[in-house]
Every structure is written in structure tokens, then in C-alpha cells.
mmCIF file of C-alpha atoms in Angstrom:
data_model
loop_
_atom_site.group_PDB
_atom_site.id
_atom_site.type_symbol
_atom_site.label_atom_id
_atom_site.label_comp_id
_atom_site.label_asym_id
_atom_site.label_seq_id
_atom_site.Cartn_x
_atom_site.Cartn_y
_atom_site.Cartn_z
ATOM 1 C CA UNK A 263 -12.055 60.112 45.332
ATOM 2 C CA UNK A 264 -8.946 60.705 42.765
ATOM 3 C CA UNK A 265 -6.525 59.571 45.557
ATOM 4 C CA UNK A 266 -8.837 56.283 46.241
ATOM 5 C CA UNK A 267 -9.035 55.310 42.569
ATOM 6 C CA UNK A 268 -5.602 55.486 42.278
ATOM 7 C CA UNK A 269 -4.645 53.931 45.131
ATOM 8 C CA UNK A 270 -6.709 50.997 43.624
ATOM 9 C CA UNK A 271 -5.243 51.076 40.481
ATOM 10 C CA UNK A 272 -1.950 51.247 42.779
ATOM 11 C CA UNK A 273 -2.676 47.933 44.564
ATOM 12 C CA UNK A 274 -4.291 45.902 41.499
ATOM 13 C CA UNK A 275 -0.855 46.766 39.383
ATOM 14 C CA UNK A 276 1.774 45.813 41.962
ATOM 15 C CA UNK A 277 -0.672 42.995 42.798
ATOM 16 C CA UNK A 278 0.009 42.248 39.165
ATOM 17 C CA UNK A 279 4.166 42.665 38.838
ATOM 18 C CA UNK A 280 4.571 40.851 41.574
ATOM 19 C CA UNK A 281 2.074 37.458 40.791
ATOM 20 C CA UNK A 282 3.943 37.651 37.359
ATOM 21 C CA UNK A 283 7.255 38.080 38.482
ATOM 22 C CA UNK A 284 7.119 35.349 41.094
ATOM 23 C CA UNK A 285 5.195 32.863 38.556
ATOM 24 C CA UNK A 286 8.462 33.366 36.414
ATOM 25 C CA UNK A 287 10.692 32.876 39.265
ATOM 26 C CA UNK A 288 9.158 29.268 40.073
ATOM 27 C CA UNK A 289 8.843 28.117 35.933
ATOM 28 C CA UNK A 290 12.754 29.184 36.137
ATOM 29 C CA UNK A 291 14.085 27.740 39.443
ATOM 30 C CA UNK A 292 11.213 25.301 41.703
ATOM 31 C CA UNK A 293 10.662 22.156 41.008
ATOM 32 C CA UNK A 294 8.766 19.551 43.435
ATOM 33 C CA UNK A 295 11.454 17.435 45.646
ATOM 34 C CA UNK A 296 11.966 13.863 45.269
ATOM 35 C CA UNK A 297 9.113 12.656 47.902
ATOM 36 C CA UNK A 298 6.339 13.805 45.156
ATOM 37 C CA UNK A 299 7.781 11.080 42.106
ATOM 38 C CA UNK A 300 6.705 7.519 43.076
ATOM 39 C CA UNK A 301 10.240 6.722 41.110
ATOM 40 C CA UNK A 302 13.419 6.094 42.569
ATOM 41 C CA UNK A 303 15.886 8.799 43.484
ATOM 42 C CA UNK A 304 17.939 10.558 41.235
ATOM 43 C CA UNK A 305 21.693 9.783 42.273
ATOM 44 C CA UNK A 306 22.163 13.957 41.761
ATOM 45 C CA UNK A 307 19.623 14.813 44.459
ATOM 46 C CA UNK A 308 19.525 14.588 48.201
ATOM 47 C CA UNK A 309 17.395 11.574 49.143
ATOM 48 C CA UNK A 310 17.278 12.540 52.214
ATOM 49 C CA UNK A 311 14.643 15.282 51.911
ATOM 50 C CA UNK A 312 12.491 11.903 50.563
ATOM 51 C CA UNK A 313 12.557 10.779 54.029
ATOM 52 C CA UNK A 314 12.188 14.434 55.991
ATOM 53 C CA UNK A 315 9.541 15.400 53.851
ATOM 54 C CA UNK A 316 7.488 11.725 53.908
ATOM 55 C CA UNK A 317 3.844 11.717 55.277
ATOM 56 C CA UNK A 318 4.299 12.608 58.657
ATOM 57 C CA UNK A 319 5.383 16.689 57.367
ATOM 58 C CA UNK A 320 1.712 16.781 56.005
ATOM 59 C CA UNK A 321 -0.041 17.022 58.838
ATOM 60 C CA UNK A 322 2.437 19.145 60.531
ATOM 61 C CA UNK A 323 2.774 21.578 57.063
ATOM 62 C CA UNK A 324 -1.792 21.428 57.590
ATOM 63 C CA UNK A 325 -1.764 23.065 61.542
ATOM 64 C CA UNK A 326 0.979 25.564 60.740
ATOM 65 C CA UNK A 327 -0.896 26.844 57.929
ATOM 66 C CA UNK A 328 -3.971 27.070 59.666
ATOM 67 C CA UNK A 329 -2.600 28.809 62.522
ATOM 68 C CA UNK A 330 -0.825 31.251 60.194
ATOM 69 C CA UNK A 331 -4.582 32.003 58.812
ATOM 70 C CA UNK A 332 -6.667 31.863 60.931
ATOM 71 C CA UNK A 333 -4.619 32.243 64.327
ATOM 72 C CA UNK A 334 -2.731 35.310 63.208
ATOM 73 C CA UNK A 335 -4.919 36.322 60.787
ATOM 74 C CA UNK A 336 -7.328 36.941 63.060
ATOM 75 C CA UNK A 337 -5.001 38.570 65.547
ATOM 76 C CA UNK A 338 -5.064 41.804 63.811
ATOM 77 C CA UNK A 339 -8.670 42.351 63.494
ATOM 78 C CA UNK A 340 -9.291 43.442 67.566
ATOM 79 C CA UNK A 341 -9.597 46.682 66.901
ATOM 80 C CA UNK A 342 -13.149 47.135 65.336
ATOM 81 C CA UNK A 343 -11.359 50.271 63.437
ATOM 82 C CA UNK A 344 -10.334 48.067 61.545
ATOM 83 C CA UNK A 345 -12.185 44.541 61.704
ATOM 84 C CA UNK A 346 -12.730 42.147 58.871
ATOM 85 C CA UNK A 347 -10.821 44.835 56.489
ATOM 86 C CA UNK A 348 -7.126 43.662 58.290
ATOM 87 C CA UNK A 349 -8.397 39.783 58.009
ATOM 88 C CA UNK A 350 -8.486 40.673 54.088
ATOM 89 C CA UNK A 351 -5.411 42.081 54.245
ATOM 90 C CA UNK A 352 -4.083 39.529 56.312
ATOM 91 C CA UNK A 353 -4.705 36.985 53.755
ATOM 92 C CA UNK A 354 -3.257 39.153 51.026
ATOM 93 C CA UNK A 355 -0.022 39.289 52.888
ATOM 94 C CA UNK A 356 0.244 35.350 53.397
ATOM 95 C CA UNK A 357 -0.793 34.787 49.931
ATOM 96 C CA UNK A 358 2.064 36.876 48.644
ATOM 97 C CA UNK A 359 4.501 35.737 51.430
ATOM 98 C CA UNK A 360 4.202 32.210 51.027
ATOM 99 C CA UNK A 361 5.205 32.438 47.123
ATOM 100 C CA UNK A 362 8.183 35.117 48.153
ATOM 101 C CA UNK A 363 9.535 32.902 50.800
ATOM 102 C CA UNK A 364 9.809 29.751 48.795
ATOM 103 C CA UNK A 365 11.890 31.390 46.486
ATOM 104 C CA UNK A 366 14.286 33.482 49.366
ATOM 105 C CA UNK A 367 14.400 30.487 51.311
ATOM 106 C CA UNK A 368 14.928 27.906 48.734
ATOM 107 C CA UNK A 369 17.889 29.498 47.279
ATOM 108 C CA UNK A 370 19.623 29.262 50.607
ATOM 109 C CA UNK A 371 18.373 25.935 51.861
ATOM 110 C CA UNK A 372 16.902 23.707 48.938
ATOM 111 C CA UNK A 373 18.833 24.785 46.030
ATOM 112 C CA UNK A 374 20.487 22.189 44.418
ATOM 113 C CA UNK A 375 21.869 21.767 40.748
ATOM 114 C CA UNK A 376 20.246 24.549 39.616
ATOM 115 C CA UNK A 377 16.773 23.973 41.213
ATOM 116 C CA UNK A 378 15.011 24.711 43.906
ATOM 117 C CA UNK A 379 13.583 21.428 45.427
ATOM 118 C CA UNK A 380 10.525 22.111 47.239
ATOM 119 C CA UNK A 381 8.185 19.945 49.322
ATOM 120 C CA UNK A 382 6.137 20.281 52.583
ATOM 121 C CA UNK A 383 9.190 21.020 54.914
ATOM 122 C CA UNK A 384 10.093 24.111 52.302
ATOM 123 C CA UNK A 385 5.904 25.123 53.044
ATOM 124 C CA UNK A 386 6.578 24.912 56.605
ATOM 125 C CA UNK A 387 9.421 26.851 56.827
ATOM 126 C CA UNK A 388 7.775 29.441 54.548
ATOM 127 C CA UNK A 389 4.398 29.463 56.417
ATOM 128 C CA UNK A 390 6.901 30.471 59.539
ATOM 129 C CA UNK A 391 8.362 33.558 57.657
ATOM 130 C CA UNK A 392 4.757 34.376 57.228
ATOM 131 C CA UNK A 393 4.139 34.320 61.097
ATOM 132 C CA UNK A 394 6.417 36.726 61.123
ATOM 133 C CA UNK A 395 6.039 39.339 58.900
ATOM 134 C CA UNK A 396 1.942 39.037 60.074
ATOM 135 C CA UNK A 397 3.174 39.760 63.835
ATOM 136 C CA UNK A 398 5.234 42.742 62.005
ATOM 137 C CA UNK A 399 1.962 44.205 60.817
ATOM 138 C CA UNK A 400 0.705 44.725 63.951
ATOM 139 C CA UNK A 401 3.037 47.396 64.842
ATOM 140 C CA UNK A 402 2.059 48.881 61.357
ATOM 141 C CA UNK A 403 -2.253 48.602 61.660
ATOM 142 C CA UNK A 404 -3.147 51.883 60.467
ATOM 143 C CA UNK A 405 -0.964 53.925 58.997
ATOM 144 C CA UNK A 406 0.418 51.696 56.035
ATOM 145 C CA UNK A 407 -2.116 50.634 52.964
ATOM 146 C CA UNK A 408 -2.188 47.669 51.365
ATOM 147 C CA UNK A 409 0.165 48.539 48.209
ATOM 148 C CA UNK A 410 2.546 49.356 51.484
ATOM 149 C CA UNK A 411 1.987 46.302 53.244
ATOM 150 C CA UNK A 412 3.071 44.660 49.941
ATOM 151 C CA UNK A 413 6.217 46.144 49.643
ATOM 152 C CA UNK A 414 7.055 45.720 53.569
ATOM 153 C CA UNK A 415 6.160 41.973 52.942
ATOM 154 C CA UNK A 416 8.515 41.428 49.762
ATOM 155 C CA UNK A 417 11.476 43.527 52.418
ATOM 156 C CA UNK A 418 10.382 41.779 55.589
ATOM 157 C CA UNK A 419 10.491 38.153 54.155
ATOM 158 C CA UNK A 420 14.051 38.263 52.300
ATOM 159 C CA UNK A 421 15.087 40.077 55.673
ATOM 160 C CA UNK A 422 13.449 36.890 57.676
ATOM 161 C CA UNK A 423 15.428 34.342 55.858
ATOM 162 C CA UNK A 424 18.962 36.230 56.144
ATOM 163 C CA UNK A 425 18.396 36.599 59.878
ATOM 164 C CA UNK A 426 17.351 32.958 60.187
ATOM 165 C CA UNK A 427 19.996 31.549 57.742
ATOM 166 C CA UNK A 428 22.977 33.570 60.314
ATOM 167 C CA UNK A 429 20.900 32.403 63.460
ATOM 168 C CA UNK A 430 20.009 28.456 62.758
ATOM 169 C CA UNK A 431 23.162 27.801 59.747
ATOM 170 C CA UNK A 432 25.959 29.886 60.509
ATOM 171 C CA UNK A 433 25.626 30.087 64.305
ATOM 172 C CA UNK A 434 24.018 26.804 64.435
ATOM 173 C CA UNK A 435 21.469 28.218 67.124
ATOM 174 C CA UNK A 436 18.441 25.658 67.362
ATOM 175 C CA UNK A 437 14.917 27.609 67.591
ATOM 176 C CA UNK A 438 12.560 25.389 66.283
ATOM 177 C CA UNK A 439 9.676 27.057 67.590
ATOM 178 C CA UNK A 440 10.630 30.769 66.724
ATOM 179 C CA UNK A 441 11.357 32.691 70.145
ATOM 180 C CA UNK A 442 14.077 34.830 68.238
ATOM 181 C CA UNK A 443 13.033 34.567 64.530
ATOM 182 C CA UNK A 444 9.538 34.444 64.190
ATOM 183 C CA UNK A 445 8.399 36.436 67.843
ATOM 184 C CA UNK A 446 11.577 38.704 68.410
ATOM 185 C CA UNK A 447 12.304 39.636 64.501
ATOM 186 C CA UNK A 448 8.537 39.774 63.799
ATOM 187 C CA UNK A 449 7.933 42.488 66.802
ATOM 188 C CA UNK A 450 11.261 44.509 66.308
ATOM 189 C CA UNK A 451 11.201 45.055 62.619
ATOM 190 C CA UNK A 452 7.675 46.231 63.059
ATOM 191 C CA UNK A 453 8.490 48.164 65.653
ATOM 192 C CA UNK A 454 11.369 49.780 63.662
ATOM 193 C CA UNK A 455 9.057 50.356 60.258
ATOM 194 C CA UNK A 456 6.488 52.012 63.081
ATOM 195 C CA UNK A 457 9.204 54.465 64.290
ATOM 196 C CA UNK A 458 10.556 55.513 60.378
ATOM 197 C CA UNK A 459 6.568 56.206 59.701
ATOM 198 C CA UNK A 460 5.975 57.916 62.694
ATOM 199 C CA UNK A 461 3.749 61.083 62.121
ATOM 200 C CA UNK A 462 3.997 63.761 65.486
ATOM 201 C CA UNK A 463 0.883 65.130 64.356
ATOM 202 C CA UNK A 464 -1.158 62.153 63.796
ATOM 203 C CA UNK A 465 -4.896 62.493 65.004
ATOM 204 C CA UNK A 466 -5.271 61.388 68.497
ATOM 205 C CA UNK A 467 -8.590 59.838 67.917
ATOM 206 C CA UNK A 468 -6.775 57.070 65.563
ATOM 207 C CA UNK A 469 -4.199 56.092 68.174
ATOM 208 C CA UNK A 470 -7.565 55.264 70.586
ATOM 209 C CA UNK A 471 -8.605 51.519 70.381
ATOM 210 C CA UNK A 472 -11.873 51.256 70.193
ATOM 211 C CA UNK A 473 -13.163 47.267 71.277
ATOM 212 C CA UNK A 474 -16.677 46.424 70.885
ATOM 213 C CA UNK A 475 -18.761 42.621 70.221
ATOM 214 C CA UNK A 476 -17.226 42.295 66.687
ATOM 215 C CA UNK A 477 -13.834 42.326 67.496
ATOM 216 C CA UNK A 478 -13.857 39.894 70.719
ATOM 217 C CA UNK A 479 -15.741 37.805 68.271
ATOM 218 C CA UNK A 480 -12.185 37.576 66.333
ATOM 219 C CA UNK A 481 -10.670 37.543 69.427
ATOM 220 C CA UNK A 482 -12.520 34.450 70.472
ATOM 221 C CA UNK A 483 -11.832 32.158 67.391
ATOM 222 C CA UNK A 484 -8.042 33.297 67.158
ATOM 223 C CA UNK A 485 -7.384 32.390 70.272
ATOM 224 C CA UNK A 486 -8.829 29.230 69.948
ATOM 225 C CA UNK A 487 -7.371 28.248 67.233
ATOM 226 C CA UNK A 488 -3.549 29.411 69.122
ATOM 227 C CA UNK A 489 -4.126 26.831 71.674
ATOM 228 C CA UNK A 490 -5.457 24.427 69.441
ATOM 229 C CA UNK A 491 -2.744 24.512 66.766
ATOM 230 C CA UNK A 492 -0.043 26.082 68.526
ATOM 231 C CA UNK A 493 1.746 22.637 70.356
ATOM 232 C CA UNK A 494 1.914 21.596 66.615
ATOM 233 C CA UNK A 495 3.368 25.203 65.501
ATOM 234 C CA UNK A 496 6.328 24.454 68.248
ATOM 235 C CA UNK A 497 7.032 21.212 67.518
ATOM 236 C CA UNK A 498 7.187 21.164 63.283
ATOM 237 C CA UNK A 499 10.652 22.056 62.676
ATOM 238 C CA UNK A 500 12.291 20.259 65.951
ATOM 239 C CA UNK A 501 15.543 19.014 65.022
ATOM 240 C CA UNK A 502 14.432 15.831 66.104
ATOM 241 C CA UNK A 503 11.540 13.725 66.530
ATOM 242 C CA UNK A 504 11.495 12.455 69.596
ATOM 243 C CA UNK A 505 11.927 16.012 70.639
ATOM 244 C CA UNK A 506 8.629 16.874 69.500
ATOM 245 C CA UNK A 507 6.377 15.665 72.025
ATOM 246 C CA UNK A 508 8.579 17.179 74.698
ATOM 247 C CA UNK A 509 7.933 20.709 72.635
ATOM 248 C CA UNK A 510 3.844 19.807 72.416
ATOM 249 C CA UNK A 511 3.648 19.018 75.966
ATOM 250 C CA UNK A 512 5.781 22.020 77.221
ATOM 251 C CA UNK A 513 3.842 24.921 74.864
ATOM 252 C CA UNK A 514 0.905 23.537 76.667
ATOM 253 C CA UNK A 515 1.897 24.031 79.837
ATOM 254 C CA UNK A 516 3.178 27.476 79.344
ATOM 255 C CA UNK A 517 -0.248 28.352 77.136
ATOM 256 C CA UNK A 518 -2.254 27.300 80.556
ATOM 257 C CA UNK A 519 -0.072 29.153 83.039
ATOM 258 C CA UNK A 520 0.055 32.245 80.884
ATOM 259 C CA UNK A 521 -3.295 32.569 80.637
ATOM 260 C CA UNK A 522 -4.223 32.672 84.290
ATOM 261 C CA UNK A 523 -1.673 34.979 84.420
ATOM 262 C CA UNK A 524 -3.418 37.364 83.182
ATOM 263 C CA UNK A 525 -6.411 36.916 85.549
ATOM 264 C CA UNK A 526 -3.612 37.455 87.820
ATOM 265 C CA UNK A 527 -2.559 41.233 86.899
ATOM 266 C CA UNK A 528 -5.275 42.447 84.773
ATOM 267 C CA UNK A 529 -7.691 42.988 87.799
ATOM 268 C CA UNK A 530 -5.040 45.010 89.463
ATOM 269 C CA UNK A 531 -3.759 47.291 86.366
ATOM 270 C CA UNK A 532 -7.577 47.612 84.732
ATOM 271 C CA UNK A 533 -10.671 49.089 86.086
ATOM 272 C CA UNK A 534 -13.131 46.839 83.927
ATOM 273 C CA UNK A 535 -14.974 44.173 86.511
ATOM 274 C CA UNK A 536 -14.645 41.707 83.478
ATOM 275 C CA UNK A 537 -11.531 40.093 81.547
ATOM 276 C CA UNK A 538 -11.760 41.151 77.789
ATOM 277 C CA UNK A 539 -10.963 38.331 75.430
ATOM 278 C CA UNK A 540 -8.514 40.513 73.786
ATOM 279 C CA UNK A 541 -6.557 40.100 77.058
ATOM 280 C CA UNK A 542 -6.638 36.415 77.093
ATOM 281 C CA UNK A 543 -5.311 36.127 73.605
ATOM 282 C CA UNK A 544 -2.406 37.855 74.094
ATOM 283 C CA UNK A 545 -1.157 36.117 76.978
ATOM 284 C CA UNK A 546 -1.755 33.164 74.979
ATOM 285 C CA UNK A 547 0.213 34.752 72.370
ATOM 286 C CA UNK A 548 3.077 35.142 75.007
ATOM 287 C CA UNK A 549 2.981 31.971 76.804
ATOM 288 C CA UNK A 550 3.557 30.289 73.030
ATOM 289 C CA UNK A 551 6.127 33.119 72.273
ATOM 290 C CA UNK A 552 8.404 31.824 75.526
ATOM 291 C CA UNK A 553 8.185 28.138 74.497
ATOM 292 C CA UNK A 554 9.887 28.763 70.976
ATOM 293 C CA UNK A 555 13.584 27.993 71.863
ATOM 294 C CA UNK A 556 13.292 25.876 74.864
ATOM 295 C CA UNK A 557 10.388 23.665 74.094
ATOM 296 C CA UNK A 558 12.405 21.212 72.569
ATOM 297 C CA UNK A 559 14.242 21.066 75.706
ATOM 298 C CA UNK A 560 14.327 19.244 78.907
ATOM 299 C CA UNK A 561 11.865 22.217 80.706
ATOM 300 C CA UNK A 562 10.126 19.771 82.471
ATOM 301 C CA UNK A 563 6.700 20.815 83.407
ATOM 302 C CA UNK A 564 7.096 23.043 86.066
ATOM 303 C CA UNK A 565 9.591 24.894 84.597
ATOM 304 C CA UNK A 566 7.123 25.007 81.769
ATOM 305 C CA UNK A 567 4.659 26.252 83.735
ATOM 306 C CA UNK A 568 6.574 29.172 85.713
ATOM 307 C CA UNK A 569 8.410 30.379 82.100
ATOM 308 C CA UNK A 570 4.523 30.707 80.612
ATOM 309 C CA UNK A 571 3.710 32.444 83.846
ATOM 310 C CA UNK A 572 5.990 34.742 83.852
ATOM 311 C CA UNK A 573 5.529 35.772 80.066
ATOM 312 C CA UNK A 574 1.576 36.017 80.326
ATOM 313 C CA UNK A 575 2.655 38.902 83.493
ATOM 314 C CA UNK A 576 4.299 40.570 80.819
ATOM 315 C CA UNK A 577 1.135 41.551 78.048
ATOM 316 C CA UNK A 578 -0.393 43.690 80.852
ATOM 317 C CA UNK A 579 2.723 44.928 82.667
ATOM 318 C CA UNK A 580 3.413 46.534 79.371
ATOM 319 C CA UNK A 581 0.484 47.775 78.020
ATOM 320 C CA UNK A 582 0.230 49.360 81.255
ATOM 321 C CA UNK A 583 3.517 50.892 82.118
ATOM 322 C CA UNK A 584 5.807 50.398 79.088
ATOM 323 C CA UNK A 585 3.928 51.293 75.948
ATOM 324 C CA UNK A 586 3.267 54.582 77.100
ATOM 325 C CA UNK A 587 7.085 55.221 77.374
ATOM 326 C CA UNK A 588 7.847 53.840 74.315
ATOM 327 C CA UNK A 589 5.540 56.027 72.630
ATOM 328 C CA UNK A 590 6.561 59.026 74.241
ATOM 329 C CA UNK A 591 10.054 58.481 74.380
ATOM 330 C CA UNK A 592 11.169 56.201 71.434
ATOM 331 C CA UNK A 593 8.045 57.940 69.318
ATOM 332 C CA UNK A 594 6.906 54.154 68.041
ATOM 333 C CA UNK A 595 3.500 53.520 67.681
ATOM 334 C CA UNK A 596 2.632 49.891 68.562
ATOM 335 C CA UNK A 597 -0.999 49.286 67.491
ATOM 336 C CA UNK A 598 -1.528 45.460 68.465
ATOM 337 C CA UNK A 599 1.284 45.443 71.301
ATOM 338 C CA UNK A 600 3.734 43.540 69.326
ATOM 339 C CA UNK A 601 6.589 44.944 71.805
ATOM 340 C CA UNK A 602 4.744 43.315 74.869
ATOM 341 C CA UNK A 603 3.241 40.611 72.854
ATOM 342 C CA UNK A 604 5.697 38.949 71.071
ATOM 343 C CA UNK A 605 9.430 41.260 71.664
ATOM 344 C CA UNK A 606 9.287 40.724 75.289
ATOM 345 C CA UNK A 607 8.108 36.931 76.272
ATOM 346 C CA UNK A 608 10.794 36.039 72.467
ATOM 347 C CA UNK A 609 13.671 37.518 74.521
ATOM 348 C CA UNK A 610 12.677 35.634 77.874
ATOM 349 C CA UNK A 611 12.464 32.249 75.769
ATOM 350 C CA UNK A 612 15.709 33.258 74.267
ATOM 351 C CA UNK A 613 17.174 33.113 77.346
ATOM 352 C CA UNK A 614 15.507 30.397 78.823
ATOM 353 C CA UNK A 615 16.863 28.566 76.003
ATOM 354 C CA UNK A 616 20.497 29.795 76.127
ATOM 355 C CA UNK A 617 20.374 28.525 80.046
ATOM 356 C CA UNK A 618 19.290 25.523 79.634
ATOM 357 C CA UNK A 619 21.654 24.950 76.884
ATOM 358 C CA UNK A 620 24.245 25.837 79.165
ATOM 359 C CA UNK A 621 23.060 23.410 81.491
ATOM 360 C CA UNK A 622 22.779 20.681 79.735
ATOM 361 C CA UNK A 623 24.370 17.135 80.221
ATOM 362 C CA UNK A 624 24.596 14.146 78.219
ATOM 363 C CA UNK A 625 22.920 11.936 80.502
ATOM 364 C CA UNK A 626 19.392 13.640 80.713
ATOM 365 C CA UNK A 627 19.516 13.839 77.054
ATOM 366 C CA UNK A 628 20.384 10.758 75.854
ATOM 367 C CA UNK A 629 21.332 10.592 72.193
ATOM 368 C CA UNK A 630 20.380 13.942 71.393
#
């Protein structure tokens, strides 16, 4: 009872620095951009962001944020260990990452004169570091508390923005749907917090995963909202806009192939006569994961279709055969699959995107 009090206390405190130090933060440095005054442009500012940030960002900056709650918010509560308790932390984490990642980001994208100039491409970019850092927890489900979590969030989002800023700005590498930095850093630094706490004696009952009716309930409405919300996810940062229905069109092509892709292998590898929804959502997961780098790009449908089916083989083929090496080997503890999840199909669209960079040619993309 003494440790559970104080663990309280723990969490309300730091709940309480860090709300106060980040309100002082934005009174010192953010200020709303120039689309949000209905007066002319200050010859000081970039008017540009007036015109990237105009009304067609708010519908965009509306589906990310909704698939950052409720699509990956939901993610983590399939194992009924831990249920509607990882939702509310969840929703903790975004809270708190959305404020931290204004500020990180800000000062190395939207920082002018002073200021930090935000508006509803600076929320989108921010609810994307918050993908991230929630597909980080699931490596972590279990064996870090919420005062944890906290801290891991205030490290994983400043470490977010410097491996985005060297990816997209100083390597000029375009991602626009995340394959490398929301999937691949997402899984990895979870996966590398799992193996520093890794306990050898941990109970072997809490490395079990018990699913029963309440958490393929969760599993149900996250997955629907993925493949409602995630075309829009993939296409709101494309460098440009007549890119974006080319990246809509192409994540839903790989979401449908992925998915029977599953129906494909899971039979095989599992003795249960029925597909568990749990299943389904992450090769949904995977089949968006692929479509982060080259869904901009000229994938045309069939290749869109054979890159999400090959990433929806992966989920199974690893829970299967991999995870139980690289928990016996590498000693990391992976308790939503993140490795198979979101590592493995990131990579692939990595490289899709790298080849079809390579093979590009001015005539089949025009202007671009």
C-alpha cells in the first residue's frame, strides 16, 4: 500500500512539473502563425506558412489526431492484462506528447524571430511524433508505470525530432508517411528501452498474453478506425499535393492486400479454426507501415498491392518464428510485437522507397 500511495503521489507531482514547465515554455516562445490573424502579413514572418497551413490542413490535422487516439490508442489495450488501464495511459502519453513536441519541433522548424509560430501543420507534425512514441510503448506494456512512461515520452519525443530533423532536413530524405520515423524509430527505440529493462527473472505468467471478448472488442474499433483514417495519415505531410491522392489510393491498396495476407499464413502457423481480430489489426498495422515512404510515389496499384502483401506475411512469420529468438537471444521483451509490427514492414517500405527513387524518371513524374 506505501509503495502504491507513493507511486501516486509520484505520478500526480511529475504530472505537475511538467504541465507547469511546458505552460511556461509556450507563454515564453509559441505564438499562433500568421493563418490565425484575419490581418495582413507581417513583412518579418514567413507568409508562406499562411498558405500551407490554410483550410485544407484542418481536416487533414482532424484524421491524424483521431487516428493517433483512437487508432493507436486502442492498439495497446489487446491484452486484457491490461485493457482499458493502457487506453488511459495512452491518452496520458499523447496529452503530454503533443505539448512536448510543439516545443522540440518548433525550435527546429517554426522558430522564427524569437517565436515559435505554430498552426495546424506544427499539430500534424506533432500528432506524428506521438504515433511514435505510442508504437514505442508497446515494446514497454508491462513493466514501465506511468511516472516511467512520462519520462520515456519527454526522452522519446526530443529523440523523434533529432532523428527526423537529420532524416527529412539534412539528408533531405522524403517520408511523408513515416516508414523510417514514425514505424522504424517507434519499434526500435522501444525495443531498445525493452532490452535496458529487461528482468531474467521476470514471472513467466506476465510474459503470457492472455486474449479474451474485451480486448478483440478494442481490437475491433482500432482497426477500424486504421483503415478508415489511415489513407489520410499517409497523405498529410506529402511534399506535394497532387501527390496526395496517389499516397491515399496506394495505403489502400496495401491495407487490403495485407490483410488477406494474413488469412493467408495464419491458418498454417496457428492451430485456432478462427482468425482473431488481434491478427487482422496488425497486418493492417503493417500494410500502412510499408506505404509510409513510397506512397507518395509512382507504386502503381499492383505494386501497391504485392508491397502490402508481402508486409501483412510478415506479423505472423514473426510472431511465430522470430520473436521467440529475439527473446531468447537478444533478451528483449516485445509485448505488442512492435519488431514484427511496425520494425519489419518500416524497413521493407524503406526500401521500397529508396528503389523506386532510384528508378525514377522525369517523364512519369512530371513536375514533381
Amino acid at each position: 500500500p506505501e509503495d502504491t500511495i507513493a507511486s501516486r503521489f509520484r505520478l500526480s507531482g511529475l504530472c505537475f512539473l511538467l504541465q507547469i514547465l511546458t505552460i511556461i515554455l509556450f507563454a515564453a516562445f509559441v505564438r499562433y502563425s500568421p493563418e490565425s490573424s484575419s490581418g495582413p502579413c507581417s513583412q518579418q514572418l514567413n507568409c508562406s506558412w499562411k498558405k500551407q497551413d490554410s483550410g485544407f490542413q484542418h481536416p487533414r490535422f482532424r484524421d491524424v489526431h483521431l487516428q493517433a487516439f483512437l487508432g493507436f490508442g486502442l492498439l495497446v489495450a489487446f491484452l486484457s492484462r491490461y485493457g482499458p488501464g493502457s487506453v488511459a495511459v495512452s491518452i496520458l502519453i499523447v496529452a503530454f506528447a503533443i505539448q512536448w513536441a510543439i516545443l522540440i519541433q518548433g525550435f527546429l522548424y517554426f522558430f522564427q524571430n524569437g517565436k515559435i509560430y505554430m498552426g495546424a501543420q506544427s499539430m500534424v507534425s506533432a500528432d506524428f511524433c506521438t504515433t511514435a512514441v505510442l508504437i514505442s510503448t508497446g515494446a514497454l506494456l508491462g513493466r514501465v508505470n506511468p511516472s516511467q512512461m512520462l519520462l520515456l515520452t519527454l526522452l522519446g519525443v526530443t529523440l523523434f525530432t533529432l532523428n527526423e530533423y537529420i532524416l527529412l532536413s539534412l539528408m533531405g530524405i522524403s517520408d511523408s508517411g513515416g516508414s523510417l520515423t514514425v514505424h522504424t524509430f517507434g519499434a526500435y527505440f522501444g525495443l531498445m528501452v525493452s532490452r535496458i529493462l529487461h528482468q531474467p527473472h521476470m514471472d513467466k505468467k506476465k510474459e503470457q498474453q492472455d486474449m479474451g471478448h474485451q480486448p478483440d472488442v478494442f481490437a475491433v474499433v482500432g482497426t477500424i478506425y486504421l483503415w478508415i483514417f489511415w489513407p489520410s495519415f499517409t497523405s498529410a505531410t506529402t511534399v506535394h499535393n497532387n501527390a496526395e491522392p496517389w499516397a491515399m489510393l496506394n495505403t489502400y491498396f496495401s491495407l487490403a492486400a495485407s490483410t488477406l495476407a494474413t488469412f493467408v499464413l495464419s491458418p498454417v502457423l496457428y492451430e485456432e479454426s478462427t482468425l482473431r481480430m488481434v491478427q487482422i489489426q496488425d497486418a493492417t498495422l503493417a500494410g500502412a507501415a510499408v506505404m509510409g515512404m513510397a506512397g507518395e510515389m509512382l507504386v502503381t496499384p499492383f505494386g501497391a498491392l504485392a508491397a502490402g502483401f508481402l508486409a501483412g506475411l510478415m506479423p505472423p512469420l514473426g510472431f511465430r518464428f522470430l520473436a521467440p529468438v529475439l527473446h531468447s537471444r537478444l533478451k528483449t521483451q516485445d509485448t505488442c510485437g512492435v519488431h514484427n509490427i511496425h520494425g519489419l514492414p518500416g524497413i521493407l517500405g524503406a526500401l521500397l522507397g529508396t528503389l523506386l527513387t532510384a528508378l525514377a524518371t522525369a517523364d512519369a513524374y512530371g513536375g514533381r
